[in-house]
């Protein structure tokens, strides 16, 4: 489906195989897990059925973990798998997501997993929260004293205190006053809302300051933030973080921040992937530095995105679905492949993997492939027509789920390079599961 011809420096949007929106990054150990919602191809509304998960240890190569949760996992859900957030507690992962209830309207559900990449299950069989039809976009945070908070909403902003089990709450649903001091005024007052707060809250604490980032309005949305000295306010409006994206923007936006390997990152979405727009959005990321007083600077949206936070080790098995940039391919899951693999590969398609450290050079390339026809994987450095390290022949393996390991001799090039797997052949070529270089 979506493919994109962009300058070679392009790194945003960070996912090119499908349309993704509403980024919710989570750092767990040395890995970033990025949860997103998904815009179906050719959507003319927020037609959304599932959530997706990606992981990275370097912020530039993202491994597709598939869909850990969908509407089908909630017996009570009708439609609208919109913006969610996942958090870890006591060895489990809790994913808070909004959906249209069969009869009640928008509601927030919770799903639990033992693994950050799912699968997640609904432990309560009903909405965790239903307080009104603006119950969308949950954001979750556990404070240093162990108290967890769930904020959400559009056009209102509400919160509850979650119990330690993370699947129930105590006390009332509290509505946050959306006044000028806390959330500024709208730059366009088309719908008579009380403040610039629109939707997509992102709640966290850094040092002693609590942050509420959000999509602010009118529409098209920009990103703004407020801060507080406590988890429940009062909130003080601070500033715009990312102005309205004028070129390649979507009319919505959605913030998500992390600190990872000593740097701070803002995730957001735009409409810049080929065929993209307001209902076909794509997740992007930028690096930023907090000012000394904790304020957030203006962050520009870029095509270049971020620099690698680490290098990739080519001597370990790497998943074919670990991708910095791709043209033409899709991903799928099968039991025979043991998970996700790359598929829908045609002549001229390619996958770029960034910042691969050939410390000791390499002599052989191995790949796990399955095919009913065959083709070639060209191994190139630094561009789709860069130095040819070798060509790996893929035979007809006897079926598109009959997986075989194929090998090719390669030139012993050293140093840190971007590797391009450029696919050649006629028709639909093969499926690609993993790869590895050997010294
Ligand atoms: O993605 C569907 C909805 O659009 C989200 O829930 C809102 O925040 C907006 O991004």
Short mmCIF file of C-alpha atoms and ligand atoms in Angstrom, two decimals:
data_model
loop_
_atom_site.label_atom_id
_atom_site.label_comp_id
_atom_site.label_asym_id
_atom_site.label_seq_id
_atom_site.Cartn_x
_atom_site.Cartn_y
_atom_site.Cartn_z
CA UNK A 1 0.00 0.00 0.00
CA UNK A 2 1.53 3.26 1.10
CA UNK A 3 4.89 3.93 -0.46
CA UNK A 4 6.73 7.13 -0.58
CA UNK A 5 9.40 8.60 -2.76
CA UNK A 6 11.26 11.13 -0.70
CA UNK A 7 14.79 12.43 -0.53
CA UNK A 8 17.20 9.84 0.83
CA UNK A 9 17.55 11.85 4.04
CA UNK A 10 13.85 11.30 4.84
CA UNK A 11 13.19 9.63 8.16
CA UNK A 12 9.75 11.04 8.94
CA UNK A 13 7.14 9.59 8.96
CA UNK A 14 8.80 6.72 10.79
CA UNK A 15 6.37 4.00 9.63
CA UNK A 16 5.78 3.62 5.89
CA UNK A 17 4.02 0.24 5.61
CA UNK A 18 0.63 1.43 6.94
CA UNK A 19 -0.97 4.66 8.15
CA UNK A 20 -0.41 5.18 11.88
CA UNK A 21 -1.66 7.91 14.24
CA UNK A 22 -1.83 8.96 17.90
CA UNK A 23 1.68 7.93 18.99
CA UNK A 24 2.13 6.68 22.57
CA UNK A 25 5.77 5.83 23.26
CA UNK A 26 6.82 3.83 26.34
CA UNK A 27 10.41 3.16 27.47
CA UNK A 28 10.87 -0.29 28.95
CA UNK A 29 14.44 -1.33 29.76
CA UNK A 30 16.66 -0.46 26.79
CA UNK A 31 13.77 -0.48 24.32
CA UNK A 32 11.17 2.05 23.20
CA UNK A 33 7.76 0.57 22.52
CA UNK A 34 5.67 2.79 20.30
CA UNK A 35 1.92 2.18 20.38
CA UNK A 36 -0.16 3.76 17.65
CA UNK A 37 -3.67 3.72 16.36
CA UNK A 38 -4.15 2.80 12.71
CA UNK A 39 -5.94 4.64 9.93
CA UNK A 40 -7.35 2.16 7.40
CA UNK A 41 -6.29 2.79 3.79
CA UNK A 42 -8.49 5.25 1.87
CA UNK A 43 -10.33 6.33 5.04
CA UNK A 44 -12.67 9.29 4.77
CA UNK A 45 -13.36 9.31 8.52
CA UNK A 46 -11.49 8.08 11.63
CA UNK A 47 -12.18 4.50 10.52
CA UNK A 48 -9.99 2.63 12.94
CA UNK A 49 -10.14 -0.99 14.09
CA UNK A 50 -6.87 -1.85 15.80
CA UNK A 51 -3.81 -0.58 17.60
CA UNK A 52 -0.25 -1.32 16.50
CA UNK A 53 3.07 -1.70 18.29
CA UNK A 54 6.63 -1.01 17.14
CA UNK A 55 9.90 -1.24 19.06
CA UNK A 56 13.33 0.32 18.70
CA UNK A 57 16.62 0.43 20.59
CA UNK A 58 18.07 3.21 18.44
CA UNK A 59 15.12 5.50 17.57
CA UNK A 60 15.64 5.09 13.81
CA UNK A 61 15.11 1.39 13.06
CA UNK A 62 11.58 0.36 14.11
CA UNK A 63 10.56 -3.28 14.44
CA UNK A 64 6.95 -3.99 13.53
CA UNK A 65 5.41 -6.04 16.36
CA UNK A 66 2.02 -6.25 14.65
CA UNK A 67 -1.33 -5.50 16.26
CA UNK A 68 -1.32 -6.33 19.98
CA UNK A 69 -4.95 -5.26 20.49
CA UNK A 70 -8.03 -4.61 18.38
CA UNK A 71 -11.75 -3.89 18.73
CA UNK A 72 -12.34 -7.66 18.56
CA UNK A 73 -10.65 -8.04 21.96
CA UNK A 74 -13.47 -6.05 23.62
CA UNK A 75 -16.83 -7.86 23.60
CA UNK A 76 -18.64 -4.53 24.08
CA UNK A 77 -16.88 -2.44 21.43
CA UNK A 78 -18.54 -1.33 18.21
CA UNK A 79 -16.00 0.89 16.40
CA UNK A 80 -13.45 3.71 16.71
CA UNK A 81 -10.16 2.29 17.99
CA UNK A 82 -8.72 5.72 18.73
CA UNK A 83 -5.79 7.13 20.74
CA UNK A 84 -4.49 5.00 23.65
CA UNK A 85 -1.53 4.68 25.98
CA UNK A 86 0.25 1.73 27.59
CA UNK A 87 2.11 1.65 30.92
CA UNK A 88 4.03 -1.00 32.89
CA UNK A 89 3.28 -1.89 36.50
CA UNK A 90 4.35 -4.88 38.61
CA UNK A 91 5.54 -6.88 35.59
CA UNK A 92 2.34 -6.36 33.60
CA UNK A 93 1.40 -3.93 30.85
CA UNK A 94 -1.85 -1.96 30.94
CA UNK A 95 -3.15 -0.49 27.70
CA UNK A 96 -5.91 2.15 28.00
CA UNK A 97 -7.89 2.70 24.81
CA UNK A 98 -11.10 4.50 23.75
CA UNK A 99 -13.83 2.87 21.68
CA UNK A 100 -17.45 3.34 20.79
CA UNK A 101 -19.52 1.11 23.10
CA UNK A 102 -22.35 -0.85 21.44
CA UNK A 103 -24.97 1.30 23.17
CA UNK A 104 -23.32 3.89 25.46
CA UNK A 105 -21.10 5.91 23.11
CA UNK A 106 -17.38 6.58 23.52
CA UNK A 107 -15.90 4.77 26.51
CA UNK A 108 -12.45 3.87 27.78
CA UNK A 109 -11.37 0.26 28.10
CA UNK A 110 -8.30 -1.34 29.62
CA UNK A 111 -6.42 -4.40 28.41
CA UNK A 112 -3.61 -6.30 30.14
CA UNK A 113 -0.64 -8.31 28.91
CA UNK A 114 2.47 -9.99 30.31
CA UNK A 115 4.46 -8.61 27.38
CA UNK A 116 4.75 -5.05 26.04
CA UNK A 117 3.99 -6.35 22.54
CA UNK A 118 0.87 -8.16 23.69
CA UNK A 119 -1.38 -9.93 23.09
CA UNK A 120 -3.58 -7.86 25.43
CA UNK A 121 -6.85 -9.07 26.97
CA UNK A 122 -9.79 -7.17 28.45
CA UNK A 123 -9.85 -8.28 32.12
CA UNK A 124 -13.16 -6.63 33.08
CA UNK A 125 -15.42 -7.22 30.07
CA UNK A 126 -16.86 -3.70 30.18
CA UNK A 127 -15.65 -0.09 29.95
CA UNK A 128 -13.34 1.07 32.72
CA UNK A 129 -14.76 4.57 32.34
CA UNK A 130 -17.88 5.93 30.79
CA UNK A 131 -18.74 9.49 31.79
CA UNK A 132 -19.93 11.07 28.55
CA UNK A 133 -19.48 10.89 24.80
CA UNK A 134 -16.19 12.77 24.96
CA UNK A 135 -14.44 9.85 26.69
CA UNK A 136 -11.52 9.53 24.27
CA UNK A 137 -7.72 9.73 24.32
CA UNK A 138 -6.74 8.30 27.74
CA UNK A 139 -3.28 9.14 29.13
CA UNK A 140 -1.92 7.29 32.16
CA UNK A 141 0.83 8.07 34.65
CA UNK A 142 2.02 6.53 37.93
CA UNK A 143 3.34 9.15 40.36
CA UNK A 144 6.38 8.64 42.62
CA UNK A 145 4.06 7.82 45.57
CA UNK A 146 2.49 4.96 43.57
CA UNK A 147 -0.80 6.71 42.82
CA UNK A 148 -1.81 6.23 39.19
CA UNK A 149 -3.88 8.80 37.28
CA UNK A 150 -5.91 8.44 34.11
CA UNK A 151 -6.71 11.69 32.28
CA UNK A 152 -8.75 11.85 29.07
CA UNK A 153 -11.31 13.70 27.02
CA UNK A 154 -12.53 15.93 24.21
CA UNK A 155 -13.98 18.56 24.57
CA UNK A 156 -13.57 18.14 28.33
CA UNK A 157 -10.50 17.07 30.30
CA UNK A 158 -11.26 14.67 33.15
CA UNK A 159 -9.33 12.37 35.44
CA UNK A 160 -9.72 9.53 37.93
CA UNK A 161 -7.32 7.99 40.43
CA UNK A 162 -6.65 4.41 39.38
CA UNK A 163 -6.37 1.71 42.01
CA UNK A 164 -3.15 -0.25 42.29
CA UNK A 165 -4.67 -3.08 40.22
CA UNK A 166 -4.80 -0.55 37.33
CA UNK A 167 -8.13 -1.99 36.14
CA UNK A 168 -10.44 -0.12 38.53
CA UNK A 169 -10.57 3.33 40.11
CA UNK A 170 -11.63 5.01 43.34
CA UNK A 171 -13.40 8.28 43.90
CA UNK A 172 -15.28 10.44 41.47
CA UNK A 173 -14.50 11.36 37.91
CA UNK A 174 -13.12 14.91 38.22
CA UNK A 175 -13.56 17.51 35.49
CA UNK A 176 -10.60 19.90 35.09
CA UNK A 177 -11.56 23.58 34.75
CA UNK A 178 -10.57 24.58 31.21
CA UNK A 179 -9.90 28.24 31.84
CA UNK A 180 -7.64 30.79 30.16
CA UNK A 181 -4.97 30.62 32.89
CA UNK A 182 -4.69 26.86 32.59
CA UNK A 183 -5.23 26.19 28.90
CA UNK A 184 -5.06 29.52 27.05
CA UNK A 185 -7.56 30.73 24.45
CA UNK A 186 -8.36 29.36 21.03
CA UNK A 187 -6.65 30.88 18.03
CA UNK A 188 -9.86 30.26 16.08
CA UNK A 189 -13.08 30.35 18.03
CA UNK A 190 -15.25 28.39 15.63
CA UNK A 191 -16.86 26.06 18.13
CA UNK A 192 -17.09 28.20 21.28
CA UNK A 193 -14.98 26.00 23.50
CA UNK A 194 -13.75 27.53 26.73
CA UNK A 195 -9.99 27.18 26.08
CA UNK A 196 -7.40 26.01 23.57
CA UNK A 197 -7.49 22.47 25.01
CA UNK A 198 -8.85 20.16 22.36
CA UNK A 199 -7.88 16.50 22.88
CA UNK A 200 -5.00 14.02 23.00
CA UNK A 201 -3.68 14.78 26.52
CA UNK A 202 -0.23 13.39 27.43
CA UNK A 203 0.41 13.47 31.19
CA UNK A 204 3.78 12.93 32.92
CA UNK A 205 6.16 14.27 35.53
CA UNK A 206 9.73 15.43 35.03
CA UNK A 207 11.79 16.44 38.06
CA UNK A 208 9.16 18.13 40.27
CA UNK A 209 6.97 19.45 37.49
CA UNK A 210 3.82 17.79 36.10
CA UNK A 211 3.22 18.27 32.38
CA UNK A 212 0.01 18.11 30.37
CA UNK A 213 0.72 18.17 26.65
CA UNK A 214 -2.27 18.21 24.31
CA UNK A 215 -3.63 18.96 20.89
CA UNK A 216 -4.84 22.56 21.01
CA UNK A 217 -7.27 24.37 18.79
CA UNK A 218 -9.14 25.29 16.86
CA UNK A 219 -8.65 23.07 13.91
CA UNK A 220 -6.11 22.45 12.38
CA UNK A 221 -4.61 21.55 15.73
CA UNK A 222 -1.25 22.53 17.11
CA UNK A 223 0.51 21.04 20.14
CA UNK A 224 0.66 23.00 23.40
CA UNK A 225 1.30 22.34 27.08
CA UNK A 226 0.46 23.34 30.61
CA UNK A 227 2.26 22.50 33.84
CA UNK A 228 1.39 22.09 37.49
CA UNK A 229 3.17 21.50 40.79
CA UNK A 230 0.75 18.65 41.54
CA UNK A 231 -0.84 15.77 39.62
CA UNK A 232 -4.34 17.24 39.77
CA UNK A 233 -3.55 20.89 38.99
CA UNK A 234 -4.13 23.77 39.12
CA UNK A 235 -2.72 23.91 35.59
CA UNK A 236 -0.80 26.86 34.20
CA UNK A 237 -0.71 27.38 30.44
CA UNK A 238 2.89 27.50 29.17
CA UNK A 239 3.17 27.66 25.37
CA UNK A 240 2.83 26.11 21.94
CA UNK A 241 5.19 23.17 21.44
CA UNK A 242 4.61 22.47 17.75
CA UNK A 243 2.71 24.99 15.62
CA UNK A 244 0.12 23.84 13.07
CA UNK A 245 1.93 21.77 10.42
CA UNK A 246 1.22 23.69 7.23
CA UNK A 247 2.93 21.37 4.72
CA UNK A 248 1.87 17.71 4.85
CA UNK A 249 -0.04 18.13 8.11
CA UNK A 250 -3.19 16.37 9.24
CA UNK A 251 -5.88 18.55 10.80
CA UNK A 252 -5.36 16.67 14.08
CA UNK A 253 -2.15 16.14 16.00
CA UNK A 254 -1.22 14.11 19.07
CA UNK A 255 1.81 14.46 21.39
CA UNK A 256 3.80 11.72 23.12
CA UNK A 257 7.16 12.29 24.82
CA UNK A 258 9.95 10.13 26.24
CA UNK A 259 13.47 10.47 27.56
CA UNK A 260 15.64 7.73 26.10
CA UNK A 261 19.41 7.16 26.17
CA UNK A 262 19.99 10.70 27.49
CA UNK A 263 17.83 12.52 24.96
CA UNK A 264 14.26 13.79 24.87
CA UNK A 265 11.87 13.06 22.02
CA UNK A 266 8.49 14.33 20.87
CA UNK A 267 6.29 11.98 18.81
CA UNK A 268 3.41 13.45 16.79
CA UNK A 269 1.51 12.68 13.60
CA UNK A 270 1.09 14.30 10.21
CA UNK A 271 -0.47 13.43 6.85
CA UNK A 272 2.72 13.39 4.81
CA UNK A 273 3.01 9.77 3.68
CA UNK A 274 2.03 9.22 0.05
CA UNK A 275 -1.78 9.13 -0.16
CA UNK A 276 -1.91 10.59 3.35
CA UNK A 277 -4.02 13.35 4.88
CA UNK A 278 -6.38 14.05 7.77
CA UNK A 279 -7.75 10.48 7.88
CA UNK A 280 -4.59 8.74 6.63
CA UNK A 281 -2.02 9.90 9.14
CA UNK A 282 1.54 8.91 9.98
CA UNK A 283 3.63 9.03 13.14
CA UNK A 284 6.81 11.13 13.25
CA UNK A 285 9.45 11.92 15.88
CA UNK A 286 11.76 14.85 16.70
CA UNK A 287 14.51 15.26 19.29
CA UNK A 288 14.38 18.26 21.65
CA UNK A 289 16.06 19.60 24.79
CA UNK A 290 14.14 20.88 27.80
CA UNK A 291 15.23 24.37 28.83
CA UNK A 292 17.02 24.60 32.21
CA UNK A 293 13.79 25.76 33.89
CA UNK A 294 11.91 22.72 32.56
CA UNK A 295 10.05 24.56 29.84
CA UNK A 296 9.70 22.94 26.43
CA UNK A 297 11.08 24.78 23.39
CA UNK A 298 9.24 25.17 20.09
CA UNK A 299 9.84 21.99 18.11
CA UNK A 300 9.79 22.08 14.32
CA UNK A 301 8.44 19.17 12.29
CA UNK A 302 11.13 17.89 9.95
CA UNK A 303 11.60 15.34 7.18
CA UNK A 304 15.00 14.30 8.56
CA UNK A 305 13.66 13.23 11.98
CA UNK A 306 16.20 12.07 14.55
CA UNK A 307 19.75 10.77 14.60
CA UNK A 308 20.50 7.17 15.66
CA UNK A 309 20.77 6.74 19.44
CA UNK A 310 22.76 3.50 18.90
CA UNK A 311 24.13 1.37 16.07
CA UNK A 312 22.61 -1.86 14.81
CA UNK A 313 24.54 -5.12 15.16
CA UNK A 314 24.53 -6.99 11.80
CA UNK A 315 26.11 -10.12 13.30
CA UNK A 316 22.94 -10.87 15.29
CA UNK A 317 19.75 -12.10 13.69
CA UNK A 318 17.73 -9.01 12.76
CA UNK A 319 14.09 -9.10 11.79
CA UNK A 320 13.30 -8.12 8.20
CA UNK A 321 10.51 -5.96 9.67
CA UNK A 322 13.13 -3.82 11.47
CA UNK A 323 12.94 -0.85 9.14
CA UNK A 324 14.25 2.72 9.01
CA UNK A 325 12.61 3.43 5.67
CA UNK A 326 10.92 1.29 3.07
CA UNK A 327 9.30 1.61 -0.30
CA UNK A 328 6.61 -0.79 -1.44
CA UNK A 329 6.52 -3.59 1.13
CA UNK A 330 3.99 -4.63 3.77
CA UNK A 331 4.16 -6.81 6.87
CA UNK A 332 2.09 -9.82 7.92
CA UNK A 333 2.04 -12.43 10.70
CA UNK A 334 2.11 -16.22 10.45
CA UNK A 335 2.72 -19.15 12.75
CA UNK A 336 5.11 -20.64 10.18
CA UNK A 337 7.26 -17.49 10.29
CA UNK A 338 7.06 -17.43 14.09
CA UNK A 339 5.61 -13.90 14.05
CA UNK A 340 5.85 -10.90 11.74
CA UNK A 341 7.57 -10.98 8.35
CA UNK A 342 7.89 -8.70 5.31
CA UNK A 343 5.65 -9.44 2.35
CA UNK A 344 4.19 -7.93 -0.84
CA UNK A 345 7.70 -7.46 -2.24
CA UNK A 346 8.00 -6.39 -5.89
CA UNK A 347 10.84 -5.44 -8.21
CA UNK A 348 12.53 -2.20 -7.10
CA UNK A 349 11.06 -2.16 -3.60
CA UNK A 350 13.59 -1.69 -0.84
CA UNK A 351 14.15 -1.66 2.91
CA UNK A 352 16.68 0.69 4.49
CA UNK A 353 18.25 -0.21 7.83
CA UNK A 354 20.16 2.64 9.39
CA UNK A 355 23.52 2.89 11.15
CA UNK A 356 24.65 -0.73 10.81
CA UNK A 357 28.04 -1.24 12.45
CA UNK A 358 30.25 -3.55 10.34
CA UNK A 359 33.02 -3.46 12.94
CA UNK A 360 34.69 -6.54 11.59
CA UNK A 361 33.43 -6.55 8.02
CA UNK A 362 31.39 -9.50 6.77
CA UNK A 363 31.93 -12.44 4.42
CA UNK A 364 28.49 -14.00 4.23
CA UNK A 365 24.86 -12.86 4.35
CA UNK A 366 22.06 -15.18 5.49
CA UNK A 367 18.34 -14.55 5.10
CA UNK A 368 15.19 -16.48 5.90
CA UNK A 369 12.84 -16.37 2.91
CA UNK A 370 9.77 -18.14 1.54
CA UNK A 371 8.66 -17.98 -2.07
CA UNK A 372 6.61 -19.55 -4.82
CA UNK A 373 8.63 -17.84 -7.52
CA UNK A 374 11.98 -16.40 -6.43
CA UNK A 375 14.00 -13.23 -6.87
CA UNK A 376 17.10 -11.47 -5.63
CA UNK A 377 18.03 -9.41 -2.56
CA UNK A 378 20.71 -6.92 -3.51
CA UNK A 379 22.77 -5.77 -0.53
CA UNK A 380 23.76 -2.16 -1.02
CA UNK A 381 25.38 0.48 1.17
CA UNK A 382 24.15 4.01 1.84
CA UNK A 383 21.63 4.34 -1.01
CA UNK A 384 19.36 2.10 -3.13
CA UNK A 385 21.98 2.23 -5.89
CA UNK A 386 25.02 2.42 -3.60
CA UNK A 387 27.97 0.01 -3.38
CA UNK A 388 26.80 -3.56 -4.08
CA UNK A 389 28.07 -5.80 -1.28
CA UNK A 390 26.51 -8.91 -2.76
CA UNK A 391 23.39 -10.41 -4.33
CA UNK A 392 21.41 -13.07 -2.53
CA UNK A 393 19.45 -15.40 -4.84
CA UNK A 394 16.05 -16.46 -3.49
CA UNK A 395 14.79 -19.71 -5.08
CA UNK A 396 11.26 -21.08 -5.20
CA UNK A 397 11.16 -22.60 -1.70
CA UNK A 398 7.95 -24.53 -2.39
CA UNK A 399 5.45 -22.06 -0.94
CA UNK A 400 5.05 -18.61 0.55
CA UNK A 401 5.14 -20.10 4.06
CA UNK A 402 7.89 -22.64 3.36
CA UNK A 403 10.79 -20.87 5.00
CA UNK A 404 14.41 -21.59 3.99
CA UNK A 405 17.71 -19.93 4.87
CA UNK A 406 19.60 -18.66 1.84
CA UNK A 407 23.13 -17.22 1.78
CA UNK A 408 25.35 -15.01 -0.36
CA UNK A 409 29.02 -14.06 -0.34
CA UNK A 410 29.59 -10.37 0.45
CA UNK A 411 32.43 -7.85 0.10
CA UNK A 412 34.12 -7.41 3.50
CA UNK A 413 33.31 -3.70 3.91
CA UNK A 414 33.93 -2.19 7.38
CA UNK A 415 32.48 0.83 9.18
CA UNK A 416 29.03 2.19 10.00
CA UNK A 417 26.66 2.26 7.04
CA UNK A 418 23.01 2.36 6.11
CA UNK A 419 22.16 -0.98 4.48
CA UNK A 420 19.64 -1.17 1.67
CA UNK A 421 17.97 -4.47 0.79
CA UNK A 422 16.90 -3.84 -2.79
CA UNK A 423 14.53 -6.45 -4.21
CA UNK A 424 14.72 -7.60 -7.83
CA UNK A 425 12.64 -9.99 -9.94
CA UNK A 426 9.32 -10.37 -11.68
CA UNK A 427 5.84 -10.29 -10.13
CA UNK A 428 5.38 -10.91 -6.40
CA UNK A 429 8.83 -12.05 -5.34
CA UNK A 430 9.09 -13.62 -1.88
CA UNK A 431 8.49 -13.20 1.85
CA UNK A 432 11.40 -12.14 4.04
CA UNK A 433 11.62 -13.04 7.75
CA UNK A 434 15.11 -12.25 9.07
CA UNK A 435 18.71 -11.57 8.07
CA UNK A 436 22.23 -11.74 9.47
CA UNK A 437 25.78 -10.98 8.30
CA UNK A 438 28.62 -13.32 9.24
CA UNK A 439 32.21 -12.34 9.84
O1 LIG B 1 -7.31 9.10 15.98
C1 LIG B 1 -8.67 9.34 16.26
C2 LIG B 1 -8.81 10.62 17.00
O2 LIG B 1 -8.28 11.68 16.22
C3 LIG B 1 -7.99 10.67 18.27
O3 LIG B 1 -8.57 9.98 19.32
C4 LIG B 1 -7.90 12.15 18.45
O4 LIG B 1 -6.94 12.55 19.39
C5 LIG B 1 -7.55 12.57 17.04
O5 LIG B 1 -6.18 12.39 16.78
#
